[in-house]
Coordinates of C-alpha atoms and ligand atoms in Angstrom, one line a residue:
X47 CA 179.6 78.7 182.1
X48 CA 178.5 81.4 184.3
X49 CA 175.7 83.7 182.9
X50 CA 176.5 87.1 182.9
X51 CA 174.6 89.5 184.6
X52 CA 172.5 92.6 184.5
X53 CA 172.1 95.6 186.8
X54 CA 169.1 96.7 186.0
X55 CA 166.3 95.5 183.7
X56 CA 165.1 96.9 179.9
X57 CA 162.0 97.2 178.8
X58 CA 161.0 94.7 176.3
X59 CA 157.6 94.8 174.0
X60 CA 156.7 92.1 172.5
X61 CA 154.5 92.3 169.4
X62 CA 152.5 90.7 166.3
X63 CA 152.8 87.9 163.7
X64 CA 156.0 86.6 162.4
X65 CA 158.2 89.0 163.9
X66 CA 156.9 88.0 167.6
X67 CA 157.8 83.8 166.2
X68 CA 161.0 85.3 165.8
X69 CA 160.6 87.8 169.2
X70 CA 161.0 83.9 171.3
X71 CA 163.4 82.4 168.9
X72 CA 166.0 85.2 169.5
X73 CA 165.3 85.4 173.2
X74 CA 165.8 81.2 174.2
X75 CA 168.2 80.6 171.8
X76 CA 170.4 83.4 171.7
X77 CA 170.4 85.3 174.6
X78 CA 168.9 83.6 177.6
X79 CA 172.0 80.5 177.3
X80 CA 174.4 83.3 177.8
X81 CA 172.8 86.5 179.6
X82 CA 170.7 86.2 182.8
X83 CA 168.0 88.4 180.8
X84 CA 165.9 90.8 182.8
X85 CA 163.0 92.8 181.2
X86 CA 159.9 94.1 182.5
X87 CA 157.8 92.5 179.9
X88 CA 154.9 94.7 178.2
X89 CA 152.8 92.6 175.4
X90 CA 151.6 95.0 172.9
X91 CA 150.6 92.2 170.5
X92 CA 147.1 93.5 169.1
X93 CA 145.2 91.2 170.9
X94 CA 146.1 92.5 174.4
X95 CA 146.3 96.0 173.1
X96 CA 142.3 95.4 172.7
X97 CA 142.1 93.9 176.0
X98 CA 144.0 97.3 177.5
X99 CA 142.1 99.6 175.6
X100 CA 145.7 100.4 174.6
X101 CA 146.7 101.0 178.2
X102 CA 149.4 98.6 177.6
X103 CA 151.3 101.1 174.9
X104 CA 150.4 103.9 177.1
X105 CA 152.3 102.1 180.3
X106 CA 155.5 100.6 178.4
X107 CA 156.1 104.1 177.1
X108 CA 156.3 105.3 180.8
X109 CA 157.8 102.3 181.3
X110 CA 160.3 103.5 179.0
X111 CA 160.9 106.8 181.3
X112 CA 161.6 104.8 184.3
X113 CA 164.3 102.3 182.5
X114 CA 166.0 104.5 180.3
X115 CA 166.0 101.8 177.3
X116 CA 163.3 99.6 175.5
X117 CA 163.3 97.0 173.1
X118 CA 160.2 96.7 170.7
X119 CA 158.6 93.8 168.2
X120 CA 156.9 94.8 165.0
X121 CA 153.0 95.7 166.1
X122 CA 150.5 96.0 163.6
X123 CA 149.2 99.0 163.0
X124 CA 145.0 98.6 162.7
X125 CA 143.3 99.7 159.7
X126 CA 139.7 98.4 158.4
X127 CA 141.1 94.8 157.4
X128 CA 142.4 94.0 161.2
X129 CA 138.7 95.6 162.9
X130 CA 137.7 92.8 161.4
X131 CA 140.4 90.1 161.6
X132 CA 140.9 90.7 165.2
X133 CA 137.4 92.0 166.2
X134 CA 139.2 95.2 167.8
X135 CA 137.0 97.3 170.0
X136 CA 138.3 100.2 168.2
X137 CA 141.0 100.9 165.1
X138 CA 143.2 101.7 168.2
X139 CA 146.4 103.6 166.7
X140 CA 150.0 103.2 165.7
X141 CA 151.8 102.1 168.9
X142 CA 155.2 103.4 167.1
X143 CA 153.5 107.0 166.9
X144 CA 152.0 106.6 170.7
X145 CA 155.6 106.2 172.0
X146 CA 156.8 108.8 169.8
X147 CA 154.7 111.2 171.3
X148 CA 155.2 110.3 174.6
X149 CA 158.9 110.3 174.2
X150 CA 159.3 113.1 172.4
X151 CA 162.0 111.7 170.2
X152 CA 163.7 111.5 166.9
X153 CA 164.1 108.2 164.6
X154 CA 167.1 106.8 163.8
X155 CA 167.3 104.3 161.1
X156 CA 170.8 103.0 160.3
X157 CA 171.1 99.7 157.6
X158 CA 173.2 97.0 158.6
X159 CA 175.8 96.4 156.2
X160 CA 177.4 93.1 155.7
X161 CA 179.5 91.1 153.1
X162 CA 177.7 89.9 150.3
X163 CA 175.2 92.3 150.7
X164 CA 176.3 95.0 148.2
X165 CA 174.5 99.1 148.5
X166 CA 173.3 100.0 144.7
X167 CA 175.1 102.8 144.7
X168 CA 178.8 101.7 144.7
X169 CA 181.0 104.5 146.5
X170 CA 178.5 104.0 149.7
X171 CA 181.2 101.9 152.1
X172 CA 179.8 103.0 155.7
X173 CA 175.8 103.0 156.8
X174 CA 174.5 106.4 156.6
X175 CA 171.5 107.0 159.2
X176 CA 168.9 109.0 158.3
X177 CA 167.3 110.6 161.5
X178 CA 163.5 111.9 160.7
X179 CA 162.1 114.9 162.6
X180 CA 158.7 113.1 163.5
X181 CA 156.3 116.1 164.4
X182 CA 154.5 118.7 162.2
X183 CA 154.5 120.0 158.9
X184 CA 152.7 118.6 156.2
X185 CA 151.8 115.6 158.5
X186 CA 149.7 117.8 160.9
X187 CA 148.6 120.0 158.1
X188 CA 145.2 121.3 157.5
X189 CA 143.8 121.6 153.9
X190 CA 141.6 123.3 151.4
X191 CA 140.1 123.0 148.5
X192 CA 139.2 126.4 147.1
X193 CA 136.2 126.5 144.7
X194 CA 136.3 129.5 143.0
X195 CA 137.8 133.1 143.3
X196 CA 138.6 134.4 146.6
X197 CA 141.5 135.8 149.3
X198 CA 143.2 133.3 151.3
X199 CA 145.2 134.4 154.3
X200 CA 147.0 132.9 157.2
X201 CA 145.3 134.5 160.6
X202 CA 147.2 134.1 163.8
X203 CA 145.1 135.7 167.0
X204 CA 147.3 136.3 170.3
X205 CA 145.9 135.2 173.5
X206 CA 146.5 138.4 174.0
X207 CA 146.7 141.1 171.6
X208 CA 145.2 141.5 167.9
X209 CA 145.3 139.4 165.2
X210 CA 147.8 139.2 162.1
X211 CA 147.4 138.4 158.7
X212 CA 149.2 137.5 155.9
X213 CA 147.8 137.0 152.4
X214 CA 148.4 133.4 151.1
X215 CA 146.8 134.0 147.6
X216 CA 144.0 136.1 145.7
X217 CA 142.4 133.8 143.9
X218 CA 141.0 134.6 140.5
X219 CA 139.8 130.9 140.0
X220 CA 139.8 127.5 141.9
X221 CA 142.8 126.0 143.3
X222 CA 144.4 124.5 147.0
X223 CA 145.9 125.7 150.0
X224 CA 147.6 124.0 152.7
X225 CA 148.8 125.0 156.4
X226 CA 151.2 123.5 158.5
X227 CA 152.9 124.2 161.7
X228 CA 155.9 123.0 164.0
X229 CA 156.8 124.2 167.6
X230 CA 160.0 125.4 168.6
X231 CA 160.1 123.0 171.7
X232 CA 160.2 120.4 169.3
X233 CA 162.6 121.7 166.7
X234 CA 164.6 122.1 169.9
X235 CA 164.4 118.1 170.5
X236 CA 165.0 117.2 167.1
X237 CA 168.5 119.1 167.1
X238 CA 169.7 118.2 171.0
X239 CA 168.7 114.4 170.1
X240 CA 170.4 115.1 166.6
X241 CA 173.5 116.3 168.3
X242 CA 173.7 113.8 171.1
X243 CA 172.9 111.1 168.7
X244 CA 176.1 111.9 166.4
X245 CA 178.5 112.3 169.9
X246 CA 176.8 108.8 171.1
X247 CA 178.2 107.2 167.8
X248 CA 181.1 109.5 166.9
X249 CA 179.9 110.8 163.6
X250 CA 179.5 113.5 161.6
X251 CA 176.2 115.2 161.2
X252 CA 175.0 116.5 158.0
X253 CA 171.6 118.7 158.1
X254 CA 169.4 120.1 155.1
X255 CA 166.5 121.8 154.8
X256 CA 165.3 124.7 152.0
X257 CA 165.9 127.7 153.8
X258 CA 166.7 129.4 150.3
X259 CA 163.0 129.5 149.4
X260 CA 161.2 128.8 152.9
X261 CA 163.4 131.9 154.3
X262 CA 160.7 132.0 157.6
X263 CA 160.4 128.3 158.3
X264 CA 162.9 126.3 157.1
X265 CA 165.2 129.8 158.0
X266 CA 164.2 128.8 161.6
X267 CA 165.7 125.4 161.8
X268 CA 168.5 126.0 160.4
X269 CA 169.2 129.1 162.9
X270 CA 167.5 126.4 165.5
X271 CA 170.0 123.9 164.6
X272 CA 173.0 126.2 164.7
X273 CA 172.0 127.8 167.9
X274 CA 172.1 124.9 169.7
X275 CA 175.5 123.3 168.2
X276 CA 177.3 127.0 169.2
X277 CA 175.9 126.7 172.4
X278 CA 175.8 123.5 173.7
X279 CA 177.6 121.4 171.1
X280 CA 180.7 122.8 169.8
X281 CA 183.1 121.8 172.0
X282 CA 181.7 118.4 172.4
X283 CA 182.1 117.8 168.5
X284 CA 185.5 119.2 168.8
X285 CA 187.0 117.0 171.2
X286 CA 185.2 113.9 169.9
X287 CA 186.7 115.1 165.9
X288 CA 183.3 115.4 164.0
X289 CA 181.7 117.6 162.4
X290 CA 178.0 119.6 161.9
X291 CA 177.5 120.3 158.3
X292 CA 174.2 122.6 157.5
X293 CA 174.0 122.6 153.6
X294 CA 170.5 123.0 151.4
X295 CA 168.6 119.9 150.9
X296 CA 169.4 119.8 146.9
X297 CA 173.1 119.8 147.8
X298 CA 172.3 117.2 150.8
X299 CA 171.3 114.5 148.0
X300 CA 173.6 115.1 145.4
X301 CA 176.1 114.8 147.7
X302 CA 175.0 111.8 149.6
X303 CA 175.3 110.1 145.9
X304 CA 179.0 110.9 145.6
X305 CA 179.8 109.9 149.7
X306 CA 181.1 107.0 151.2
X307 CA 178.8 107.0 153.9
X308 CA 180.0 107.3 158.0
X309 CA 177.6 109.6 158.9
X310 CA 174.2 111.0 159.9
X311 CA 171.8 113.0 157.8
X312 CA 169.3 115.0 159.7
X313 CA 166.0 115.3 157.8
X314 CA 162.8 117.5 158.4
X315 CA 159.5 115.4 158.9
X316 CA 159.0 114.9 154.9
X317 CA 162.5 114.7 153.7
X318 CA 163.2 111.9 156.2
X319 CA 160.1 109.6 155.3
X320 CA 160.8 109.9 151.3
X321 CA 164.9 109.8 151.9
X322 CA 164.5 106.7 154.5
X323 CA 163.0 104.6 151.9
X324 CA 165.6 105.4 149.2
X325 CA 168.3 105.0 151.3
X326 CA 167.2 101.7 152.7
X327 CA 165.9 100.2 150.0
X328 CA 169.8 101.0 148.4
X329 CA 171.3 100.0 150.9
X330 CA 169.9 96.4 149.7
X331 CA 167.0 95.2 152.1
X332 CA 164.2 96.7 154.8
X333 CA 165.3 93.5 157.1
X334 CA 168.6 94.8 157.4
X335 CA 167.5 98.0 159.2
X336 CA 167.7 98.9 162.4
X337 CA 165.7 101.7 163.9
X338 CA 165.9 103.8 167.2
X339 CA 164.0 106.4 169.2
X340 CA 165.8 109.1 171.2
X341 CA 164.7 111.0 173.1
X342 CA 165.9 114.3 174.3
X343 CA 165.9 113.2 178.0
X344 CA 168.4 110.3 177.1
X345 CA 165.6 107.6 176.6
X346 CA 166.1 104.7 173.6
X347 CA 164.0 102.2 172.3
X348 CA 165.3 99.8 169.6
X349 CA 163.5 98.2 167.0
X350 CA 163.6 96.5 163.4
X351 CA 162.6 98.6 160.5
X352 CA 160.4 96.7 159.0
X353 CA 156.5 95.3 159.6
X354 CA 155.2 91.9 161.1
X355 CA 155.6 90.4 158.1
X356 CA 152.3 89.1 157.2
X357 CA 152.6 87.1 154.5
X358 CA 155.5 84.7 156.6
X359 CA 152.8 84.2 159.2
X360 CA 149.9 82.8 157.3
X361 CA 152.5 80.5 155.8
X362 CA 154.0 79.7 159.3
X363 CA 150.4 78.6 160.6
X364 CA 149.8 76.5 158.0
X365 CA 152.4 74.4 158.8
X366 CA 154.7 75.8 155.3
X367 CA 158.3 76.5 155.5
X368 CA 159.2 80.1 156.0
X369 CA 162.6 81.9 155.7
X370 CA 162.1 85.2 157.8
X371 CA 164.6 87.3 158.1
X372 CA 165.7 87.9 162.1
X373 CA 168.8 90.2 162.0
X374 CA 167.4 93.7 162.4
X375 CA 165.1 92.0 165.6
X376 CA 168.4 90.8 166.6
X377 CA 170.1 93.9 166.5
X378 CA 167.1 95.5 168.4
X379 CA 167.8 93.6 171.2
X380 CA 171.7 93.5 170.8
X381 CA 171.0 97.9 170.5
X382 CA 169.4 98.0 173.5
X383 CA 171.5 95.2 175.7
X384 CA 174.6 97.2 174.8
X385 CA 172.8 100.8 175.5
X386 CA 171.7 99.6 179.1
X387 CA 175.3 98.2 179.6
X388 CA 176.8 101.2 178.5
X389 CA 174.5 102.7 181.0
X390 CA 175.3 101.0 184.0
X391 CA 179.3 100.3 183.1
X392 CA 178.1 96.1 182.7
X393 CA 181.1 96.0 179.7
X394 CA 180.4 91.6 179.5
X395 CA 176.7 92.9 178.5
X396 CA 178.3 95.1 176.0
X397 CA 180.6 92.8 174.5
X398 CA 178.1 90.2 174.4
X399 CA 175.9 92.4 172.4
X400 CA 178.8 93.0 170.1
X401 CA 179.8 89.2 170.0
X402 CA 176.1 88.4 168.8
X403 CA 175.9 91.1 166.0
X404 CA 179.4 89.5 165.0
X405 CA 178.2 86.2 165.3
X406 CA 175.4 87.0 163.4
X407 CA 177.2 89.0 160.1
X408 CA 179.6 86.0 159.9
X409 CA 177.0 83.6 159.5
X410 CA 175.6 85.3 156.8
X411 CA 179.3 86.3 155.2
X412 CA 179.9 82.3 154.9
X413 CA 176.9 82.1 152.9
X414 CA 174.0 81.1 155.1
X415 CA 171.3 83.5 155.3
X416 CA 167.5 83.7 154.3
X417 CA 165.8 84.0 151.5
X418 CA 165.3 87.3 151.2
X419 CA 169.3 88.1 151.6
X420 CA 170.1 85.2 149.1
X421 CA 167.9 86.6 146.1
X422 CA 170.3 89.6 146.7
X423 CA 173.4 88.4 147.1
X424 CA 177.0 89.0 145.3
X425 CA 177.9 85.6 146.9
X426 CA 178.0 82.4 145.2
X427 CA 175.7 79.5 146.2
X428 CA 174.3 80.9 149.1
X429 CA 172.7 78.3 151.5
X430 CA 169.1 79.5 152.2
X431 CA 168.0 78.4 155.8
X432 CA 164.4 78.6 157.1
X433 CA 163.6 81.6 160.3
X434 CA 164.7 79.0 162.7
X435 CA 167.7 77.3 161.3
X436 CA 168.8 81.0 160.6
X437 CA 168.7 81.4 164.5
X438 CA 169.9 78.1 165.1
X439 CA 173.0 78.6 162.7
X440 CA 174.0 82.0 164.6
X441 CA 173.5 80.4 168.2
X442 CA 176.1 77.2 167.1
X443 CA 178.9 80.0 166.0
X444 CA 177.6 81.5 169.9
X445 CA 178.3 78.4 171.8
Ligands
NAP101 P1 156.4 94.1 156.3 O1 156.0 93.4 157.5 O2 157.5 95.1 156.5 O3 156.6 93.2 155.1 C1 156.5 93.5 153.8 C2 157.2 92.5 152.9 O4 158.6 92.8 153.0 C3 157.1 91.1 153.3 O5 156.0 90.5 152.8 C4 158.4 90.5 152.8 O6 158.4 90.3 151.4 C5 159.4 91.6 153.1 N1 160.0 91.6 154.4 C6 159.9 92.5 155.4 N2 160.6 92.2 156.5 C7 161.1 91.0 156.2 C8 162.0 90.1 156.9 N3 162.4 90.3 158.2 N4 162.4 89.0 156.3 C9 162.0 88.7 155.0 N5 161.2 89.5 154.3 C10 160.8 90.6 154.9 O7 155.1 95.0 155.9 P2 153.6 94.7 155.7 O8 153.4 93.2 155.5 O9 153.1 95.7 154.8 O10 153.0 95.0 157.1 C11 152.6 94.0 158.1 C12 152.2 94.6 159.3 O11 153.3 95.3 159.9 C13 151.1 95.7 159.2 O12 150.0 95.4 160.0 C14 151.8 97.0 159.6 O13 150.9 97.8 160.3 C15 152.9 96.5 160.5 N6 154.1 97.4 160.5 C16 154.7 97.6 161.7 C17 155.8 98.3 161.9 C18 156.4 98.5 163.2 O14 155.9 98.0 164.2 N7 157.5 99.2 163.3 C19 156.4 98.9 160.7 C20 155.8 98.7 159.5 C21 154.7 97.9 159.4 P3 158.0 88.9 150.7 O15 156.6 88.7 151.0 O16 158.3 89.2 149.3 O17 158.9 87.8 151.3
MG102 MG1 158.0 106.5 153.7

């Protein structure tokens, strides 16, 4: 059988722990027997992050630029515990949040749904995807603790010009203030990547915010939002037959309760960190979500929601059994072989990528999945494989 082919490479990051066990597993034994795999190969594990002074995160992201589509491992993410584990030079930081930046991009996060694996919340039939806004507000705020009575007010001095003020509060006794900020540019982003996004996968787009109360800030990214659909989106939407749908963000949830799902909701910076988690964690398991960056320019790197997994590791390097599971890794890879395909019009990379996520559901719809999947189940007797007879059980329904 003749391989099939690609035109051009993608960028591929490998990373940390059990998920970079898993990183090699996916690669020799489900792709490389069927595609002729190209990648320019960055290795952000931590260790070589430390070599690179991080250089390494810093060049796949540009990487990235060139290539149009990447396809990361779970990193670790330093704190004071892996200083010392790994003897780092420095508590060198998120690689997720470098590439962010350097992208410019929203987040994606869509679960993978599958039979057997039932969402909590019944009437959910279709994945929804959250997309988080990942600059500004109270993440890049700055804080106060007031001690006693006083005026607080918010100061903004032109480069030119004189100064304005508004008055946050008059204290008459202690309290707290906060500030926070976003730019327009990348308000801007978050709505063209929003928008592009929901034509890329042909659905709707739902976006909340509180503009009732917040009727400067929140005002502004609804207007943003709505600005740029008129202008730039409309038609698009039109033609494809979905929809943008600006509601406020207490209408948002209720709704999403009583929704079958089959579509996109758009959340500001906070909402989409605190909605992410309750939507995945619904949706049944953190291993069965898949996450991507886009970025305004058309750039996508695909990953697996979840962490290294830790806890697998150490049991994997002591020689005990571990049941990891691979599928949001392999639908990283699957994401971004079918993005670059799409790219370059290779349609046997697409439907290989399609053919694998298949492969892979159906393995898991006859019973066989990990453990993780089989404490969960609605099936009866589920088999529960180990990390590599997982893989091993998908690549036999390949050949
Ligand atoms: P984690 O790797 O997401 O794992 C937390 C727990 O969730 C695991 O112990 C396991 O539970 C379960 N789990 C997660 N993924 C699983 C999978 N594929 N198969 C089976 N079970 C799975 O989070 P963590 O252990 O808190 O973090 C480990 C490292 O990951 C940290 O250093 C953190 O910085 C990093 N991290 C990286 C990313 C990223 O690169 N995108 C994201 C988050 C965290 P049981 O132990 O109960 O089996
Ligand atoms: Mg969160």
């Amino acid at each position: 059988m003749s391989k099939i082919q690609m035109l051009t490479p993608i960028v591929e990051m490998d990373g940390d722990e059990m998920t970079h066990i898993l990183w090699g597993m996916i690669k020799e034994k489900l792709i490389r027997p069927f595609v002729d795999l190209k990648t320019v190969y960055y290795d952000l594990g931590l260790r070589h992050r430390d070599e690179t002074s991080d250089q390494v995160t810093i060049d796949a992201a540009n990487a990235i630029k060139q290539y149009k589509v990447g396809v990361k491992c779970a990193t670790i993410t330093p704190n004071a515990a892996r200083v010392e584990e790994y003897d780092l030079k420095e508590m060198w930081k998120s690689p997720n949040g470098t590439i962010r930046a350097a992208l410019d991009g929203t987040v994606f996060r869509a679960p993978i749904l599958v039979k057997g694996i039932e969402p909590c919340v019944r009437n959910w039939k279709k994945p929804i995807t959250l997309a988080r806004h990942a600059y500004g507000d109270v993440y890049r705020n700055t804080e106060m603790a007031i001690p006693g009575p006083g005026r607080v007010e918010l100061v903004y001095t032109p480069v030119n010009g004189s100064p304005q003020k508004a008055l946050v509060h008059e204290f008459d006794d202690a309290g707290i203030v906060q500030g926070m900020h976003n730019r327009q540019s990348s308000i801007e982003s978050f709505a063209r990547s929003c928008f592009s996004y929901a034509l890329d996968v042909g659905q709707d787009l739902w976006f909340a915010t509180k503009d009732t109360i917040s009727k400067t800030y929140d005002q502004n990214f609804k207007l943003t939002f709505q600005k740029i659909f008129d202008e730039e989106f409309a038609e698009k939407f039109e033609k494809a037959g979905i929809q943008y749908f600006y509601t406020l963000i207490d209408d948002a949830v209720a709704r999403v309760m009583k929704a079958e799902g089959g579509f996109i909701w758009a959340c500001k910076n906070y909402d989409g960190d605190v909605m992410s988690d309750m939507v995945s964690s619904a949706f049944g398991s953190l291993a069965m979500m898949t996450s991507v960056l886009v970025s305004p320019d058309g750039y996508y790197e695909y990953e697996a929601a979840h962490g290294t997994v830790q806890k697998h590791y150490y049991k994997y390097l002591n020689g005990e059994p571990t049941s990891t599971n691979s599928v949001a890794t392999i639908f990283a890879w699957t994401g971004a072989l079918a993005r670059i395909g799409l790219i370059n019009e290779n349609q046997p990379l697409v439907d290989f990528a399609h053919k694998l996520e298949e492969k892979t559901l159906e393995t898991i719809a006859e019973g066989k999945m990990t453990g993780d999947l089989a404490r969960i189940t609605t099936l009866e007797n589920p088999t529960v494989l180990g990390s590599e007879e997982f893989i091993d059980a998908i690549a036999e329904k390949m050949a």
